[in-house]
């Protein structure tokens, strides 16, 4: 590629933006940024989830106690919530925060398997210690968990309701069942449940013969 661009025509041929294109793109970026800032501002008006407040308080306590394991966990979780606050999907409820804790625990468990496979029992034990801390916060979150048995019972009840309404197509019934289960005021609203796992179970229940 030439070290110096001498004309807008050459810029266009090389696939590089012209000054007008750059100005248009910059204007779009500024517009997007202003929209995002307005969104962040509205998010800031919402009170933080109680569990998040606890995590921040426990971070200070862990620092004073020099609890390395808890510090590592809390810093990781709080960093993830901060990153989420800069996106279109900020963590605004304890349910969302518990989902993050469970996701982090799953990641730690994967690391345990990898470290043990590599013969690094010391690192595996560190990950397991972090999982115990994550599980402690999940258990004490106050967010109600739903067992697989309960989830299957809920899915079966929704399936029966859909059948009475004439909705029997598997694909349509699965989508409608998920909407009803997670709708505001629905059986799974505000519950600690993995949506991917819920979707899998709902599909199985819908597909099963009556």
PDB file of C-alpha atoms in Angstrom:
ATOM      1  CA  UNK A   1       0.000   0.000   0.000  1.00  0.00           C
ATOM      2  CA  UNK A   2       1.284   3.506  -0.809  1.00  0.00           C
ATOM      3  CA  UNK A   3       2.613   5.409   2.177  1.00  0.00           C
ATOM      4  CA  UNK A   4       0.726   8.558   1.212  1.00  0.00           C
ATOM      5  CA  UNK A   5      -2.820   9.010  -0.084  1.00  0.00           C
ATOM      6  CA  UNK A   6      -2.938  11.761  -2.672  1.00  0.00           C
ATOM      7  CA  UNK A   7      -6.609  11.904  -3.673  1.00  0.00           C
ATOM      8  CA  UNK A   8     -10.133  11.048  -2.486  1.00  0.00           C
ATOM      9  CA  UNK A   9     -10.510   8.860  -5.585  1.00  0.00           C
ATOM     10  CA  UNK A  10      -7.527   6.750  -4.535  1.00  0.00           C
ATOM     11  CA  UNK A  11      -8.938   6.606  -0.998  1.00  0.00           C
ATOM     12  CA  UNK A  12     -12.207   5.280  -2.364  1.00  0.00           C
ATOM     13  CA  UNK A  13     -10.457   2.682  -4.529  1.00  0.00           C
ATOM     14  CA  UNK A  14      -8.460   1.485  -1.553  1.00  0.00           C
ATOM     15  CA  UNK A  15     -11.618   1.220   0.528  1.00  0.00           C
ATOM     16  CA  UNK A  16     -10.595   4.056   2.873  1.00  0.00           C
ATOM     17  CA  UNK A  17     -13.201   6.606   4.015  1.00  0.00           C
ATOM     18  CA  UNK A  18     -13.263  10.068   2.492  1.00  0.00           C
ATOM     19  CA  UNK A  19     -13.464  13.154   4.695  1.00  0.00           C
ATOM     20  CA  UNK A  20     -17.235  13.379   4.113  1.00  0.00           C
ATOM     21  CA  UNK A  21     -17.704   9.703   5.000  1.00  0.00           C
ATOM     22  CA  UNK A  22     -15.564  10.139   8.108  1.00  0.00           C
ATOM     23  CA  UNK A  23     -17.591  13.162   9.207  1.00  0.00           C
ATOM     24  CA  UNK A  24     -20.836  11.245   8.719  1.00  0.00           C
ATOM     25  CA  UNK A  25     -19.537   8.302  10.709  1.00  0.00           C
ATOM     26  CA  UNK A  26     -18.264  10.552  13.487  1.00  0.00           C
ATOM     27  CA  UNK A  27     -21.655  12.235  13.701  1.00  0.00           C
ATOM     28  CA  UNK A  28     -23.310   8.838  14.022  1.00  0.00           C
ATOM     29  CA  UNK A  29     -20.840   7.842  16.770  1.00  0.00           C
ATOM     30  CA  UNK A  30     -21.530  11.044  18.718  1.00  0.00           C
ATOM     31  CA  UNK A  31     -25.268  10.505  18.389  1.00  0.00           C
ATOM     32  CA  UNK A  32     -24.904   6.942  19.669  1.00  0.00           C
ATOM     33  CA  UNK A  33     -22.705   8.112  22.548  1.00  0.00           C
ATOM     34  CA  UNK A  34     -25.195  10.764  23.602  1.00  0.00           C
ATOM     35  CA  UNK A  35     -28.004   8.201  23.524  1.00  0.00           C
ATOM     36  CA  UNK A  36     -25.935   5.796  25.603  1.00  0.00           C
ATOM     37  CA  UNK A  37     -25.113   8.506  28.160  1.00  0.00           C
ATOM     38  CA  UNK A  38     -28.774   9.305  28.537  1.00  0.00           C
ATOM     39  CA  UNK A  39     -29.430   5.609  29.077  1.00  0.00           C
ATOM     40  CA  UNK A  40     -26.673   5.351  31.687  1.00  0.00           C
ATOM     41  CA  UNK A  41     -28.053   8.429  33.429  1.00  0.00           C
ATOM     42  CA  UNK A  42     -31.482   6.831  33.739  1.00  0.00           C
ATOM     43  CA  UNK A  43     -29.867   3.641  35.040  1.00  0.00           C
ATOM     44  CA  UNK A  44     -28.007   5.636  37.683  1.00  0.00           C
ATOM     45  CA  UNK A  45     -31.328   6.862  39.071  1.00  0.00           C
ATOM     46  CA  UNK A  46     -32.281   3.298  39.993  1.00  0.00           C
ATOM     47  CA  UNK A  47     -31.312   2.022  43.455  1.00  0.00           C
ATOM     48  CA  UNK A  48     -28.593  -0.663  43.337  1.00  0.00           C
ATOM     49  CA  UNK A  49     -29.608  -4.279  43.991  1.00  0.00           C
ATOM     50  CA  UNK A  50     -29.357  -5.144  47.718  1.00  0.00           C
ATOM     51  CA  UNK A  51     -26.948  -7.985  46.970  1.00  0.00           C
ATOM     52  CA  UNK A  52     -24.668  -5.610  45.069  1.00  0.00           C
ATOM     53  CA  UNK A  53     -24.594  -3.287  48.081  1.00  0.00           C
ATOM     54  CA  UNK A  54     -23.598  -6.262  50.246  1.00  0.00           C
ATOM     55  CA  UNK A  55     -20.833  -7.295  47.871  1.00  0.00           C
ATOM     56  CA  UNK A  56     -19.348  -3.805  47.924  1.00  0.00           C
ATOM     57  CA  UNK A  57     -19.487  -3.720  51.710  1.00  0.00           C
ATOM     58  CA  UNK A  58     -17.916  -7.170  51.952  1.00  0.00           C
ATOM     59  CA  UNK A  59     -15.117  -6.057  49.643  1.00  0.00           C
ATOM     60  CA  UNK A  60     -13.994  -3.513  52.242  1.00  0.00           C
ATOM     61  CA  UNK A  61     -14.259  -6.106  54.993  1.00  0.00           C
ATOM     62  CA  UNK A  62     -12.248  -8.626  52.963  1.00  0.00           C
ATOM     63  CA  UNK A  63      -9.564  -6.009  52.333  1.00  0.00           C
ATOM     64  CA  UNK A  64      -9.209  -5.334  56.046  1.00  0.00           C
ATOM     65  CA  UNK A  65      -9.161  -9.071  56.817  1.00  0.00           C
ATOM     66  CA  UNK A  66      -6.727  -9.733  53.950  1.00  0.00           C
ATOM     67  CA  UNK A  67      -9.024 -12.515  52.747  1.00  0.00           C
ATOM     68  CA  UNK A  68      -7.366 -13.141  49.366  1.00  0.00           C
ATOM     69  CA  UNK A  69      -9.923 -15.636  48.060  1.00  0.00           C
ATOM     70  CA  UNK A  70     -12.941 -13.497  48.853  1.00  0.00           C
ATOM     71  CA  UNK A  71     -11.183 -10.405  47.530  1.00  0.00           C
ATOM     72  CA  UNK A  72     -10.478 -12.127  44.229  1.00  0.00           C
ATOM     73  CA  UNK A  73     -14.102 -13.223  43.876  1.00  0.00           C
ATOM     74  CA  UNK A  74     -15.611  -9.868  44.823  1.00  0.00           C
ATOM     75  CA  UNK A  75     -13.286  -7.864  42.592  1.00  0.00           C
ATOM     76  CA  UNK A  76     -14.086 -10.122  39.649  1.00  0.00           C
ATOM     77  CA  UNK A  77     -17.853  -9.933  40.182  1.00  0.00           C
ATOM     78  CA  UNK A  78     -17.876  -6.175  40.783  1.00  0.00           C
ATOM     79  CA  UNK A  79     -15.735  -5.612  37.681  1.00  0.00           C
ATOM     80  CA  UNK A  80     -18.240  -7.645  35.660  1.00  0.00           C
ATOM     81  CA  UNK A  81     -21.158  -5.578  36.998  1.00  0.00           C
ATOM     82  CA  UNK A  82     -19.295  -2.380  36.127  1.00  0.00           C
ATOM     83  CA  UNK A  83     -18.678  -3.598  32.591  1.00  0.00           C
ATOM     84  CA  UNK A  84     -22.344  -4.574  32.273  1.00  0.00           C
ATOM     85  CA  UNK A  85     -23.383  -1.076  33.370  1.00  0.00           C
ATOM     86  CA  UNK A  86     -21.740   0.270  30.216  1.00  0.00           C
ATOM     87  CA  UNK A  87     -23.871  -1.928  27.964  1.00  0.00           C
ATOM     88  CA  UNK A  88     -27.527  -2.163  27.040  1.00  0.00           C
ATOM     89  CA  UNK A  89     -27.957  -4.956  29.624  1.00  0.00           C
ATOM     90  CA  UNK A  90     -26.891  -3.565  33.016  1.00  0.00           C
ATOM     91  CA  UNK A  91     -27.315  -5.633  36.173  1.00  0.00           C
ATOM     92  CA  UNK A  92     -30.199  -3.975  38.009  1.00  0.00           C
ATOM     93  CA  UNK A  93     -31.688  -6.764  40.116  1.00  0.00           C
ATOM     94  CA  UNK A  94     -30.556  -9.452  42.544  1.00  0.00           C
ATOM     95  CA  UNK A  95     -31.824 -12.068  40.082  1.00  0.00           C
ATOM     96  CA  UNK A  96     -29.450 -10.788  37.399  1.00  0.00           C
ATOM     97  CA  UNK A  97     -26.616 -10.647  39.911  1.00  0.00           C
ATOM     98  CA  UNK A  98     -27.236 -14.226  41.057  1.00  0.00           C
ATOM     99  CA  UNK A  99     -27.159 -15.297  37.395  1.00  0.00           C
ATOM    100  CA  UNK A 100     -23.732 -13.646  37.142  1.00  0.00           C
ATOM    101  CA  UNK A 101     -22.559 -15.447  40.284  1.00  0.00           C
ATOM    102  CA  UNK A 102     -23.663 -18.787  38.849  1.00  0.00           C
ATOM    103  CA  UNK A 103     -22.000 -18.046  35.507  1.00  0.00           C
ATOM    104  CA  UNK A 104     -18.773 -17.178  37.309  1.00  0.00           C
ATOM    105  CA  UNK A 105     -18.988 -20.376  39.361  1.00  0.00           C
ATOM    106  CA  UNK A 106     -19.428 -22.444  36.183  1.00  0.00           C
ATOM    107  CA  UNK A 107     -16.347 -20.800  34.715  1.00  0.00           C
ATOM    108  CA  UNK A 108     -14.386 -21.629  37.882  1.00  0.00           C
ATOM    109  CA  UNK A 109     -15.567 -25.237  37.702  1.00  0.00           C
ATOM    110  CA  UNK A 110     -14.320 -25.496  34.128  1.00  0.00           C
ATOM    111  CA  UNK A 111     -10.954 -24.205  35.326  1.00  0.00           C
ATOM    112  CA  UNK A 112     -10.894 -26.830  38.081  1.00  0.00           C
ATOM    113  CA  UNK A 113     -11.260 -29.567  35.465  1.00  0.00           C
ATOM    114  CA  UNK A 114      -8.524 -28.072  33.295  1.00  0.00           C
ATOM    115  CA  UNK A 115      -6.082 -27.592  36.176  1.00  0.00           C
ATOM    116  CA  UNK A 116      -6.624 -31.125  37.475  1.00  0.00           C
ATOM    117  CA  UNK A 117      -6.091 -32.466  33.979  1.00  0.00           C
ATOM    118  CA  UNK A 118      -2.785 -30.602  33.879  1.00  0.00           C
ATOM    119  CA  UNK A 119      -1.771 -31.911  37.291  1.00  0.00           C
ATOM    120  CA  UNK A 120      -2.088 -28.508  38.985  1.00  0.00           C
ATOM    121  CA  UNK A 121      -3.993 -29.492  42.103  1.00  0.00           C
ATOM    122  CA  UNK A 122      -2.894 -26.273  43.850  1.00  0.00           C
ATOM    123  CA  UNK A 123      -4.647 -24.112  41.259  1.00  0.00           C
ATOM    124  CA  UNK A 124      -7.675 -26.407  41.196  1.00  0.00           C
ATOM    125  CA  UNK A 125      -8.076 -25.972  44.961  1.00  0.00           C
ATOM    126  CA  UNK A 126      -7.924 -22.171  44.612  1.00  0.00           C
ATOM    127  CA  UNK A 127     -10.738 -22.290  42.065  1.00  0.00           C
ATOM    128  CA  UNK A 128     -12.797 -24.538  44.330  1.00  0.00           C
ATOM    129  CA  UNK A 129     -12.321 -22.087  47.187  1.00  0.00           C
ATOM    130  CA  UNK A 130     -13.678 -19.324  44.960  1.00  0.00           C
ATOM    131  CA  UNK A 131     -16.658 -21.493  44.007  1.00  0.00           C
ATOM    132  CA  UNK A 132     -17.496 -21.907  47.702  1.00  0.00           C
ATOM    133  CA  UNK A 133     -17.519 -18.128  48.141  1.00  0.00           C
ATOM    134  CA  UNK A 134     -19.729 -17.676  45.067  1.00  0.00           C
ATOM    135  CA  UNK A 135     -22.128 -20.380  46.290  1.00  0.00           C
ATOM    136  CA  UNK A 136     -22.266 -18.682  49.693  1.00  0.00           C
ATOM    137  CA  UNK A 137     -23.488 -15.435  48.136  1.00  0.00           C
ATOM    138  CA  UNK A 138     -25.931 -17.244  45.869  1.00  0.00           C
ATOM    139  CA  UNK A 139     -27.436 -19.166  48.790  1.00  0.00           C
ATOM    140  CA  UNK A 140     -27.730 -16.026  50.913  1.00  0.00           C
ATOM    141  CA  UNK A 141     -29.113 -13.807  48.150  1.00  0.00           C
ATOM    142  CA  UNK A 142     -32.752 -14.335  49.073  1.00  0.00           C
ATOM    143  CA  UNK A 143     -33.519 -15.100  45.437  1.00  0.00           C
ATOM    144  CA  UNK A 144     -35.736 -18.171  45.204  1.00  0.00           C
ATOM    145  CA  UNK A 145     -34.253 -21.089  43.294  1.00  0.00           C
ATOM    146  CA  UNK A 146     -36.304 -23.469  41.159  1.00  0.00           C
ATOM    147  CA  UNK A 147     -35.498 -27.178  40.997  1.00  0.00           C
ATOM    148  CA  UNK A 148     -35.686 -29.206  37.795  1.00  0.00           C
ATOM    149  CA  UNK A 149     -38.740 -31.031  39.150  1.00  0.00           C
ATOM    150  CA  UNK A 150     -40.529 -27.747  39.845  1.00  0.00           C
ATOM    151  CA  UNK A 151     -39.591 -26.439  36.420  1.00  0.00           C
ATOM    152  CA  UNK A 152     -40.994 -29.534  34.716  1.00  0.00           C
ATOM    153  CA  UNK A 153     -44.230 -29.210  36.691  1.00  0.00           C
ATOM    154  CA  UNK A 154     -44.571 -25.557  35.664  1.00  0.00           C
ATOM    155  CA  UNK A 155     -43.850 -26.418  32.032  1.00  0.00           C
ATOM    156  CA  UNK A 156     -46.452 -29.209  32.112  1.00  0.00           C
ATOM    157  CA  UNK A 157     -49.073 -26.844  33.520  1.00  0.00           C
ATOM    158  CA  UNK A 158     -48.394 -24.267  30.815  1.00  0.00           C
ATOM    159  CA  UNK A 159     -48.455 -27.015  28.162  1.00  0.00           C
ATOM    160  CA  UNK A 160     -51.920 -28.076  29.330  1.00  0.00           C
ATOM    161  CA  UNK A 161     -53.134 -24.468  29.245  1.00  0.00           C
ATOM    162  CA  UNK A 162     -51.797 -24.006  25.716  1.00  0.00           C
ATOM    163  CA  UNK A 163     -53.395 -27.245  24.547  1.00  0.00           C
ATOM    164  CA  UNK A 164     -56.763 -26.056  25.842  1.00  0.00           C
ATOM    165  CA  UNK A 165     -56.288 -22.936  23.728  1.00  0.00           C
ATOM    166  CA  UNK A 166     -55.524 -25.004  20.639  1.00  0.00           C
ATOM    167  CA  UNK A 167     -51.775 -24.253  20.626  1.00  0.00           C
ATOM    168  CA  UNK A 168     -50.240 -27.674  19.985  1.00  0.00           C
ATOM    169  CA  UNK A 169     -47.487 -27.009  17.439  1.00  0.00           C
ATOM    170  CA  UNK A 170     -44.236 -27.813  19.285  1.00  0.00           C
ATOM    171  CA  UNK A 171     -42.290 -24.755  18.131  1.00  0.00           C
ATOM    172  CA  UNK A 172     -45.128 -22.307  18.747  1.00  0.00           C
ATOM    173  CA  UNK A 173     -45.989 -23.897  22.080  1.00  0.00           C
ATOM    174  CA  UNK A 174     -42.385 -23.777  23.296  1.00  0.00           C
ATOM    175  CA  UNK A 175     -42.021 -20.101  22.472  1.00  0.00           C
ATOM    176  CA  UNK A 176     -45.352 -19.201  24.064  1.00  0.00           C
ATOM    177  CA  UNK A 177     -44.586 -21.308  27.145  1.00  0.00           C
ATOM    178  CA  UNK A 178     -41.276 -19.487  27.708  1.00  0.00           C
ATOM    179  CA  UNK A 179     -43.030 -16.125  27.358  1.00  0.00           C
ATOM    180  CA  UNK A 180     -45.657 -17.047  29.934  1.00  0.00           C
ATOM    181  CA  UNK A 181     -43.208 -18.599  32.380  1.00  0.00           C
ATOM    182  CA  UNK A 182     -40.904 -15.564  32.428  1.00  0.00           C
ATOM    183  CA  UNK A 183     -43.542 -12.857  31.976  1.00  0.00           C
ATOM    184  CA  UNK A 184     -43.922 -10.283  34.795  1.00  0.00           C
ATOM    185  CA  UNK A 185     -45.913 -12.057  37.475  1.00  0.00           C
ATOM    186  CA  UNK A 186     -45.313 -15.410  35.785  1.00  0.00           C
ATOM    187  CA  UNK A 187     -44.171 -18.571  37.608  1.00  0.00           C
ATOM    188  CA  UNK A 188     -40.475 -17.868  36.950  1.00  0.00           C
ATOM    189  CA  UNK A 189     -40.511 -14.092  37.284  1.00  0.00           C
ATOM    190  CA  UNK A 190     -37.851 -13.094  39.821  1.00  0.00           C
ATOM    191  CA  UNK A 191     -36.644 -16.664  40.297  1.00  0.00           C
ATOM    192  CA  UNK A 192     -33.099 -17.977  40.107  1.00  0.00           C
ATOM    193  CA  UNK A 193     -33.234 -20.096  36.969  1.00  0.00           C
ATOM    194  CA  UNK A 194     -30.991 -20.525  33.957  1.00  0.00           C
ATOM    195  CA  UNK A 195     -33.005 -19.579  30.868  1.00  0.00           C
ATOM    196  CA  UNK A 196     -31.057 -21.945  28.638  1.00  0.00           C
ATOM    197  CA  UNK A 197     -31.752 -24.842  30.971  1.00  0.00           C
ATOM    198  CA  UNK A 198     -35.391 -23.764  31.285  1.00  0.00           C
ATOM    199  CA  UNK A 199     -35.749 -23.655  27.500  1.00  0.00           C
ATOM    200  CA  UNK A 200     -34.264 -27.154  27.205  1.00  0.00           C
ATOM    201  CA  UNK A 201     -36.678 -28.567  29.782  1.00  0.00           C
ATOM    202  CA  UNK A 202     -39.687 -26.786  28.284  1.00  0.00           C
ATOM    203  CA  UNK A 203     -38.864 -28.234  24.846  1.00  0.00           C
ATOM    204  CA  UNK A 204     -38.631 -31.707  26.370  1.00  0.00           C
ATOM    205  CA  UNK A 205     -41.969 -31.341  28.176  1.00  0.00           C
ATOM    206  CA  UNK A 206     -43.709 -29.933  25.115  1.00  0.00           C
ATOM    207  CA  UNK A 207     -42.333 -32.711  22.907  1.00  0.00           C
ATOM    208  CA  UNK A 208     -43.287 -35.491  25.345  1.00  0.00           C
ATOM    209  CA  UNK A 209     -46.457 -37.460  24.592  1.00  0.00           C
ATOM    210  CA  UNK A 210     -49.418 -36.544  26.749  1.00  0.00           C
TER     211      UNK A 210
END
